[in-house]
PDB file of C-alpha atoms in Angstrom:
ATOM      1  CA  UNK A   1     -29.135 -30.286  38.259  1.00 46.00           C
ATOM      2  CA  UNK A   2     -31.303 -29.496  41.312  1.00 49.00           C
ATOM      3  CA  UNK A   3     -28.748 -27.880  43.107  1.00 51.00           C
ATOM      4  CA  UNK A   4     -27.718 -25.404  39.895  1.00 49.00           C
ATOM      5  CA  UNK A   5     -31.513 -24.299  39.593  1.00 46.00           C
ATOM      6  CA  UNK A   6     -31.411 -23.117  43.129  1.00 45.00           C
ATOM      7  CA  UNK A   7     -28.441 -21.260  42.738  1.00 45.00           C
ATOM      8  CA  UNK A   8     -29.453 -19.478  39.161  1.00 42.00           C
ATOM      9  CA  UNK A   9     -32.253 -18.926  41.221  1.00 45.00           C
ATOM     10  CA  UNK A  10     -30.781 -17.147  44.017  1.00 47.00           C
ATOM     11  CA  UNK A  11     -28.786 -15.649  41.886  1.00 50.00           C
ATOM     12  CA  UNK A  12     -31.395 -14.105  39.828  1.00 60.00           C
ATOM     13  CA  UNK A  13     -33.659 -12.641  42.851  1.00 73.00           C
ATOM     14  CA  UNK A  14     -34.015  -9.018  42.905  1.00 83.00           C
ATOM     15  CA  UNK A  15     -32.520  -7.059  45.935  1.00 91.00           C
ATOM     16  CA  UNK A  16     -35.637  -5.657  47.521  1.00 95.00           C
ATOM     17  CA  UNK A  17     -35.036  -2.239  49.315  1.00 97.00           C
ATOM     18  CA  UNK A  18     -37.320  -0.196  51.458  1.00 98.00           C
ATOM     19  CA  UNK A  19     -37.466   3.552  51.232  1.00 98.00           C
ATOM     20  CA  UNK A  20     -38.505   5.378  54.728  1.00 98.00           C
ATOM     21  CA  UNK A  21     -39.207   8.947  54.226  1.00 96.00           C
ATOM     22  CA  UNK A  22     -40.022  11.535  56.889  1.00 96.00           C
ATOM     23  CA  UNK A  23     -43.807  12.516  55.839  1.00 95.00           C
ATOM     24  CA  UNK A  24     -43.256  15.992  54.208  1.00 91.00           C
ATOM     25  CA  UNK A  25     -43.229  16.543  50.539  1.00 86.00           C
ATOM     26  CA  UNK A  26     -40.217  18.390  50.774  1.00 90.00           C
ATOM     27  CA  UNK A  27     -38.528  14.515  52.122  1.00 94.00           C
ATOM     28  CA  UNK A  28     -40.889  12.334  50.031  1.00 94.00           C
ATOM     29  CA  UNK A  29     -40.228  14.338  46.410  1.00 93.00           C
ATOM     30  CA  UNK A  30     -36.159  13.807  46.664  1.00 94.00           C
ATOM     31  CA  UNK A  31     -36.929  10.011  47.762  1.00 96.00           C
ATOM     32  CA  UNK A  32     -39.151   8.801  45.330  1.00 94.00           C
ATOM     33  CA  UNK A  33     -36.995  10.178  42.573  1.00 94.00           C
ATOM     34  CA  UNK A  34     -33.977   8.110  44.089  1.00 96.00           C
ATOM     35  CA  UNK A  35     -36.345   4.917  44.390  1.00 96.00           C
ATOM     36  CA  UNK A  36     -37.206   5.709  40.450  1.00 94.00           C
ATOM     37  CA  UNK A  37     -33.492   5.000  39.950  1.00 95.00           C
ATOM     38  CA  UNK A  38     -33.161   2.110  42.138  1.00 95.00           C
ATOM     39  CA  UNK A  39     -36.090   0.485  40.436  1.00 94.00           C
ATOM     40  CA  UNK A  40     -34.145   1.143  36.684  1.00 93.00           C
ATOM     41  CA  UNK A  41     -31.025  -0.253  38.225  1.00 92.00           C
ATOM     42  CA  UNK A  42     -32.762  -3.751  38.263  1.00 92.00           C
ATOM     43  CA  UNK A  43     -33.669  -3.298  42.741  1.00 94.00           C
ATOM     44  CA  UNK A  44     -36.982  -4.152  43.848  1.00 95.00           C
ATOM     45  CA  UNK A  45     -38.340  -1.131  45.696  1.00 96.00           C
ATOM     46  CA  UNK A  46     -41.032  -0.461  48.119  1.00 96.00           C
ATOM     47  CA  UNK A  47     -42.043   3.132  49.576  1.00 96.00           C
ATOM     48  CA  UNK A  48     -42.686   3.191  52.870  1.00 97.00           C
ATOM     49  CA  UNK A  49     -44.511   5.965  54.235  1.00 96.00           C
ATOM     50  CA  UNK A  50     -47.169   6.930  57.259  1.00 97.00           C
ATOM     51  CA  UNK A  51     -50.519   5.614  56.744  1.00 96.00           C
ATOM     52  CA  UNK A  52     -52.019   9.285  57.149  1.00 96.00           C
ATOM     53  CA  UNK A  53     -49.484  10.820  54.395  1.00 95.00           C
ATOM     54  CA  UNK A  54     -50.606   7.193  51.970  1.00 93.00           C
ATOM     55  CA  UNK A  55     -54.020   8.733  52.308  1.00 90.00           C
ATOM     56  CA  UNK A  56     -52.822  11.532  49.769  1.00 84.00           C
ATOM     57  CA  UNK A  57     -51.073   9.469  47.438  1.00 78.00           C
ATOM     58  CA  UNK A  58     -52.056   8.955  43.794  1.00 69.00           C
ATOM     59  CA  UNK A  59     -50.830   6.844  41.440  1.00 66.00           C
ATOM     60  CA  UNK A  60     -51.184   7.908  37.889  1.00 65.00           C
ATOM     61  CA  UNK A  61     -52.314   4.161  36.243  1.00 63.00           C
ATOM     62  CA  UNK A  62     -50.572   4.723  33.141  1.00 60.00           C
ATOM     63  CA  UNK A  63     -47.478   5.048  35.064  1.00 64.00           C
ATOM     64  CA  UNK A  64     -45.022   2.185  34.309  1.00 61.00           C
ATOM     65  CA  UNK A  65     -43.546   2.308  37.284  1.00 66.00           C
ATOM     66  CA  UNK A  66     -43.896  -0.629  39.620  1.00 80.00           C
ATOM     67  CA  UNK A  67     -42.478   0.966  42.938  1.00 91.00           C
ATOM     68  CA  UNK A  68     -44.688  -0.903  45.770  1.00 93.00           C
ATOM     69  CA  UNK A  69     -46.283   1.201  49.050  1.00 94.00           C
ATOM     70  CA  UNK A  70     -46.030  -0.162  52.847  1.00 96.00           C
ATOM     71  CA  UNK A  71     -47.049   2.222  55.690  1.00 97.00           C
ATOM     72  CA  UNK A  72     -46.280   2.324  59.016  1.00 98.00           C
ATOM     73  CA  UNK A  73     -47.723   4.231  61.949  1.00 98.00           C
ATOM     74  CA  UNK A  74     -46.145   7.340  63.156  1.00 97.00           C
ATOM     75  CA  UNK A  75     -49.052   7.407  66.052  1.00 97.00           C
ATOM     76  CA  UNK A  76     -51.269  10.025  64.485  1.00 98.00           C
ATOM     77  CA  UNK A  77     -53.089   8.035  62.083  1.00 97.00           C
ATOM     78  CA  UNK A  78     -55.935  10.351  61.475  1.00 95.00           C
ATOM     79  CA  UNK A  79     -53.976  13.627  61.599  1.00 96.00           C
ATOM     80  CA  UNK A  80     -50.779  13.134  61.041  1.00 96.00           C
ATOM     81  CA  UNK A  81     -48.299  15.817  62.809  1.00 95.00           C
ATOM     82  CA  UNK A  82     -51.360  18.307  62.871  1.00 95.00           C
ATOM     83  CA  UNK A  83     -52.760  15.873  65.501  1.00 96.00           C
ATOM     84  CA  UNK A  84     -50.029  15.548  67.710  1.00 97.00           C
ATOM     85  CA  UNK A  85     -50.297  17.682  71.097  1.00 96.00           C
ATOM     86  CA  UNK A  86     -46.756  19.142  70.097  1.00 95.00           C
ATOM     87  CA  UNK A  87     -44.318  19.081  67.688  1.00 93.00           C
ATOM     88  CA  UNK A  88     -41.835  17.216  70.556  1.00 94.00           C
ATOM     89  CA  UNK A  89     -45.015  15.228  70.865  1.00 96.00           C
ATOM     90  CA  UNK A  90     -45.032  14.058  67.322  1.00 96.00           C
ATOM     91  CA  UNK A  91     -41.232  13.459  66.996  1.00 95.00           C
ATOM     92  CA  UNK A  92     -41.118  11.337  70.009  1.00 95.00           C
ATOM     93  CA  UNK A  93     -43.876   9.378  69.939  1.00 97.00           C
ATOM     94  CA  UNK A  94     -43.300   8.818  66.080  1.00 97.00           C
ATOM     95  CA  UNK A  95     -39.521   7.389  67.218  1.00 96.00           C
ATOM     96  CA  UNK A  96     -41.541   5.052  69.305  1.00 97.00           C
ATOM     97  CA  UNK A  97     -44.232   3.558  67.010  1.00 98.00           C
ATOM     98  CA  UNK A  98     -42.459   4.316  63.959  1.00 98.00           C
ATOM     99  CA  UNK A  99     -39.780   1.936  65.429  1.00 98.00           C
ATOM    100  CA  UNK A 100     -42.384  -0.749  66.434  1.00 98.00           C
ATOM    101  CA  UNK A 101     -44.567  -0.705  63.074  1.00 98.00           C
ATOM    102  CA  UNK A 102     -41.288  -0.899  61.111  1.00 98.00           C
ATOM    103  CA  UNK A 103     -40.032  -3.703  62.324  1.00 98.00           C
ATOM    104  CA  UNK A 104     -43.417  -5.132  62.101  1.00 98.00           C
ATOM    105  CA  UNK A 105     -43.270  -4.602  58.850  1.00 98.00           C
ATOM    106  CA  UNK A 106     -40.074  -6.330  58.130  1.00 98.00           C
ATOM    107  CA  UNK A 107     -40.541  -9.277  59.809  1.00 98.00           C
ATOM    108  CA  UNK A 108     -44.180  -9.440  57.530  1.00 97.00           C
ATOM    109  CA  UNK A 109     -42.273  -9.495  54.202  1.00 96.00           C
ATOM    110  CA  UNK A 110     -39.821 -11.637  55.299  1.00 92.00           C
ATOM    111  CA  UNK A 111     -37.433 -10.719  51.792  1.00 94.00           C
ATOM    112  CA  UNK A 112     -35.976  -6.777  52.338  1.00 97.00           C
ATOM    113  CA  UNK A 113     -31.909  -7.008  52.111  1.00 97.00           C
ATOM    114  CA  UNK A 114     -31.972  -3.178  52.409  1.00 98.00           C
ATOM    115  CA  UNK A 115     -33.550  -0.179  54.477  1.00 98.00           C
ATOM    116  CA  UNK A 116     -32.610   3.141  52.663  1.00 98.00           C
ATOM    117  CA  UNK A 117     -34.369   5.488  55.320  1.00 98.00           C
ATOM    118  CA  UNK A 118     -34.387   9.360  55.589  1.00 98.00           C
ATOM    119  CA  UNK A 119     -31.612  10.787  58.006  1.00 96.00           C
ATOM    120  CA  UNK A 120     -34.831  12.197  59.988  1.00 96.00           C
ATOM    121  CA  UNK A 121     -35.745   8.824  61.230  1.00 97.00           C
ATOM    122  CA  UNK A 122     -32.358   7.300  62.695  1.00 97.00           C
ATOM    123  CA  UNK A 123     -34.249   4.927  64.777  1.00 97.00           C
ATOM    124  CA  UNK A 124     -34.744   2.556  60.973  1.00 98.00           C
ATOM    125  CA  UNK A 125     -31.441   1.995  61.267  1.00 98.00           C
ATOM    126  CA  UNK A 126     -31.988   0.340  64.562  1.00 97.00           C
ATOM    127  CA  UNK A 127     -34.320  -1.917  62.439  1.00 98.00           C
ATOM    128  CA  UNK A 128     -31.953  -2.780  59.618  1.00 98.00           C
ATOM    129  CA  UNK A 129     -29.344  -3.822  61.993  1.00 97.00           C
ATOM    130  CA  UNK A 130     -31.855  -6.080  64.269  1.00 97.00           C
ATOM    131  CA  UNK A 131     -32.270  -8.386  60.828  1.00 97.00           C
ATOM    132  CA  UNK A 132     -28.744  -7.971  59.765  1.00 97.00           C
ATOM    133  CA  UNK A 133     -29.927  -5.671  56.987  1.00 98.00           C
ATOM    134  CA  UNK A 134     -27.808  -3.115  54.620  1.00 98.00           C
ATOM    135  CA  UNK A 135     -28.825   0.325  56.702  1.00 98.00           C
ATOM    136  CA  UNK A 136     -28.387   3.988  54.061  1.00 98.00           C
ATOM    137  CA  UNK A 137     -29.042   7.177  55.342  1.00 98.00           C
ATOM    138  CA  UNK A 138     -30.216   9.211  53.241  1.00 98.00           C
ATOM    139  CA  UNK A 139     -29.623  13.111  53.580  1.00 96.00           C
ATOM    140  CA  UNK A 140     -32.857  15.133  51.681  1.00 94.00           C
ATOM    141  CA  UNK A 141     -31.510  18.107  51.954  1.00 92.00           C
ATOM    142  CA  UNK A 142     -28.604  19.949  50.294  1.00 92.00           C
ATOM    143  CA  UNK A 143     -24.834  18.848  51.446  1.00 93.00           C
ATOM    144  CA  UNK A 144     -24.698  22.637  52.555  1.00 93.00           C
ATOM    145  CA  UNK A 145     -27.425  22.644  54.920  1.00 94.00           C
ATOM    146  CA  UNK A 146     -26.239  19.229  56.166  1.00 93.00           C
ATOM    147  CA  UNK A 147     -22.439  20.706  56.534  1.00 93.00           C
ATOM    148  CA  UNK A 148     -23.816  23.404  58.769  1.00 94.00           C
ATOM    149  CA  UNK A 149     -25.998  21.630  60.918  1.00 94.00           C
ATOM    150  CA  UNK A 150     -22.680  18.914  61.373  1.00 92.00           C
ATOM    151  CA  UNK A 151     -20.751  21.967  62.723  1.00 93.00           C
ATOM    152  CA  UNK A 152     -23.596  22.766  64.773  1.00 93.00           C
ATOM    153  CA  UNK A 153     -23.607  19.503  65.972  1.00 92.00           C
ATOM    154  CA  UNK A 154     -20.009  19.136  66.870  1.00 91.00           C
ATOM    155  CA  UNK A 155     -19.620  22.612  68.411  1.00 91.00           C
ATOM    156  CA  UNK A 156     -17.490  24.022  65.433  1.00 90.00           C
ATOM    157  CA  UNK A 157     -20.659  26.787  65.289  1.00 90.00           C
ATOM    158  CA  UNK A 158     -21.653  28.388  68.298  1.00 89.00           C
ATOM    159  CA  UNK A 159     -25.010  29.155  69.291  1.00 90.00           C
ATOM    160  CA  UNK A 160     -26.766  32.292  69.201  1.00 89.00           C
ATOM    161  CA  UNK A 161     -24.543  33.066  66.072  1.00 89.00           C
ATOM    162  CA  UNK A 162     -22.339  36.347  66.812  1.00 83.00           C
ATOM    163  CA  UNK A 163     -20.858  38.586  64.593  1.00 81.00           C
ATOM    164  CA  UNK A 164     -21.403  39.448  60.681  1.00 84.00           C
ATOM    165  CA  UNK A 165     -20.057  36.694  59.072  1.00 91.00           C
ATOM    166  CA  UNK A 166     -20.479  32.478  59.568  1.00 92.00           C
ATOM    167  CA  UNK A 167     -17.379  31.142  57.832  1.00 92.00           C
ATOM    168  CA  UNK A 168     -17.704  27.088  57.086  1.00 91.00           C
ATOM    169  CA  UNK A 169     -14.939  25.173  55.014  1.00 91.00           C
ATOM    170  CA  UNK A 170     -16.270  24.528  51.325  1.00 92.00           C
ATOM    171  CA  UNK A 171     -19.099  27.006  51.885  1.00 93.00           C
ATOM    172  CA  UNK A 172     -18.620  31.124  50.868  1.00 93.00           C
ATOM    173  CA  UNK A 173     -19.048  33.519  53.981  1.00 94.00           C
ATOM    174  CA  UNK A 174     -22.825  32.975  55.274  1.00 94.00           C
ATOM    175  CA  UNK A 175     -24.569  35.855  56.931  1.00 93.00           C
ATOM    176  CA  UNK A 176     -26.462  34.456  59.814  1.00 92.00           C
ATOM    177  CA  UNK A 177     -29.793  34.802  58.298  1.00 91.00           C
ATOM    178  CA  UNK A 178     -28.508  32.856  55.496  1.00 92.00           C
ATOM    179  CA  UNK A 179     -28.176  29.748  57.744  1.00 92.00           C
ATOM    180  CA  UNK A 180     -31.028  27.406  58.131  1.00 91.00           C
ATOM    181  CA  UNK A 181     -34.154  28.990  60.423  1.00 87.00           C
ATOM    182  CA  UNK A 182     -32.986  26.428  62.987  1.00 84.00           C
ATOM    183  CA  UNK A 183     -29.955  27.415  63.827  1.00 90.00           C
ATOM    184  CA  UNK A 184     -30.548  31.116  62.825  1.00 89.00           C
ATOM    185  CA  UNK A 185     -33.436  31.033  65.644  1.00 87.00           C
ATOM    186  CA  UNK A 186     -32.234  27.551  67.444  1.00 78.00           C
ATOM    187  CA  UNK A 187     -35.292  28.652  70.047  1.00 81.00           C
ATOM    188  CA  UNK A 188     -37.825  28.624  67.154  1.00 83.00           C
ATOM    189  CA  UNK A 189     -38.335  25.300  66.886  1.00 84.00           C
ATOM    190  CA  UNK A 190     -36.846  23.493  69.709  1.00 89.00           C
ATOM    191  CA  UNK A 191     -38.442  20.240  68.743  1.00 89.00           C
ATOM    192  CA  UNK A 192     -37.280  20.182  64.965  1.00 89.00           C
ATOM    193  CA  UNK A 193     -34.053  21.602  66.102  1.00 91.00           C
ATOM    194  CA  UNK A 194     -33.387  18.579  68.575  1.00 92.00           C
ATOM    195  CA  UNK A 195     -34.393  16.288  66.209  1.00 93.00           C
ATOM    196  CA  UNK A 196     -32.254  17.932  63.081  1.00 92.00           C
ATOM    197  CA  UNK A 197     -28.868  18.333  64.473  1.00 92.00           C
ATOM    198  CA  UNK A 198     -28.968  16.236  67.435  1.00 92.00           C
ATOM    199  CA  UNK A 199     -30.747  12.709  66.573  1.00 93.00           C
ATOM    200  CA  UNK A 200     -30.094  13.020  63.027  1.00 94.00           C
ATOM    201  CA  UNK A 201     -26.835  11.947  63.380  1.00 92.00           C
ATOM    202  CA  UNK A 202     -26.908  10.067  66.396  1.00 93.00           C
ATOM    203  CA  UNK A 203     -25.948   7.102  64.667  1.00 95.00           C
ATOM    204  CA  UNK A 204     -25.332   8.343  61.423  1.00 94.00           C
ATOM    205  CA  UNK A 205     -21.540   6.640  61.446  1.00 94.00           C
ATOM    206  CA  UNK A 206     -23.453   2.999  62.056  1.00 97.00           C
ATOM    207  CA  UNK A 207     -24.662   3.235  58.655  1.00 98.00           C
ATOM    208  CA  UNK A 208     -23.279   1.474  56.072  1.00 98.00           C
ATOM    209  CA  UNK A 209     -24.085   3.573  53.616  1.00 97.00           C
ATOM    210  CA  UNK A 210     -24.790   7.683  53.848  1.00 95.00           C
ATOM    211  CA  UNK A 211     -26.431   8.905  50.484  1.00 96.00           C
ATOM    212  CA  UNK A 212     -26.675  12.668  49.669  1.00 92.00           C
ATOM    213  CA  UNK A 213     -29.440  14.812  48.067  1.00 91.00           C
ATOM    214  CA  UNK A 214     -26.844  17.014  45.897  1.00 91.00           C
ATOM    215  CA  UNK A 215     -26.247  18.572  42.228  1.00 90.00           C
ATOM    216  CA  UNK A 216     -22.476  17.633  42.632  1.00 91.00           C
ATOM    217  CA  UNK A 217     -21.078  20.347  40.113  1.00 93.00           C
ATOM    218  CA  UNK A 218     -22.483  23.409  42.649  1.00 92.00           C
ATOM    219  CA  UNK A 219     -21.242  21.659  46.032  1.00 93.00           C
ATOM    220  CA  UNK A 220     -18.105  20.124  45.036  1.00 93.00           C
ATOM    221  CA  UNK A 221     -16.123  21.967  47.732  1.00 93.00           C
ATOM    222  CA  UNK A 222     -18.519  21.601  50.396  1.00 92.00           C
ATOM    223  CA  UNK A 223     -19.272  17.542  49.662  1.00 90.00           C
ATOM    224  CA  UNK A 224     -15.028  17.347  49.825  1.00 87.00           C
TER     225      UNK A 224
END
């Protein structure tokens, strides 16, 4: 009889998922509204976010939503990315004590079977496979933008773009300035850049799951 109530037990537990999102609303917004549906679905979710972003946060108390908050430290605490010396300031030293505080973090709650974490911070999936944890990217921007930075990636696009036309499979002809600012004007943002279409997918086929942001019926040819 003992042995049966452990198992129903087990058996019952809720699958408790973290959510790492990059701090910027435009990574946070798309997240939370996946978490929403996790939590529906029956998962246990927590939001994990910087502790200078959590600062900003408001729960609305007549919200019946039970999604939990964790923070980690992206090594700005006060300031955030406005903080950091540079922007390749922020992204690397955020890799490093992002990466630390993370794991911290798991090894605290001692119960996560799943890190869902924004394709921004590939180093979380280094966490989810150092406890033998389910690792999901999750890509916050639109399956076009992430089809053109994959080309960029792989040297299908060549940059500076030449010529009139950029011509993807799945996507209509793209005039350059129609492309994303960082690979439009890959010197722009040098740090962003790196980090977008370099370390974003530097382990992106380790993952055992990769989620898209998408509204399926206007990128059907592009997610194919």
């Amino acid at each position: 009889m003992e042995n049966n109530e452990k198992k129903a037990s087990a058996s019952s537990k809720l699958a408790n998922c973290l959510v790492l999102s990059y701090p910027a609303q435009g990574h946070i917004n798309p997240l939370l509204l996946f978490s929403k549906r996790l939590e529906r679905k029956g998962i246990k979710v927590t939001i994990v976010t910087t502790y200078f972003i959590s600062k900003s946060l408001h729960r609305d108390p007549s919200s019946s939503i039970s999604i939990a908050l964790e923070t980690i430290s992206d090594g700005y605490d006060k300031g955030g990315s406005a903080q950091a010396e540079s922007d390749q300031a922020y992204v690397d030293r955020f890799w490093q004590i992002g990466l630390q505080t993370l794991t911290e973090l798991v090894e605290r709650m001692n119960d996560v079977d799943c890190i869902v974490f924004d394709s921004f911070l590939p180093w979380a999936l280094d966490v989810a496979k150092k406890f033998g944890l389910t690792g999901a990217a999750f890509l916050t921007q639109s399956c076009a933008v992430a089809a053109i930075y994959h080309h960029v990636n792989k040297g299908l696009i060549k940059l500076p773009l030449i010529g009139d036309e950029v011509l993807l499979p799945g996507l209509p002809p793209l005039d350059p300035q129609d492309t994303p600012s960082f690979i439009n004007d890959s010197a722009s943002y040098p740090a962003f850049f790196d980090m977008i279409v370099t370390r974003q997918v530097s382990n992106i086929d380790k993952a055992d799951w990769i989620l898209c942001n998408t509204f399926y019926e206007l990128e059907k040819e592009v997610i194919k």
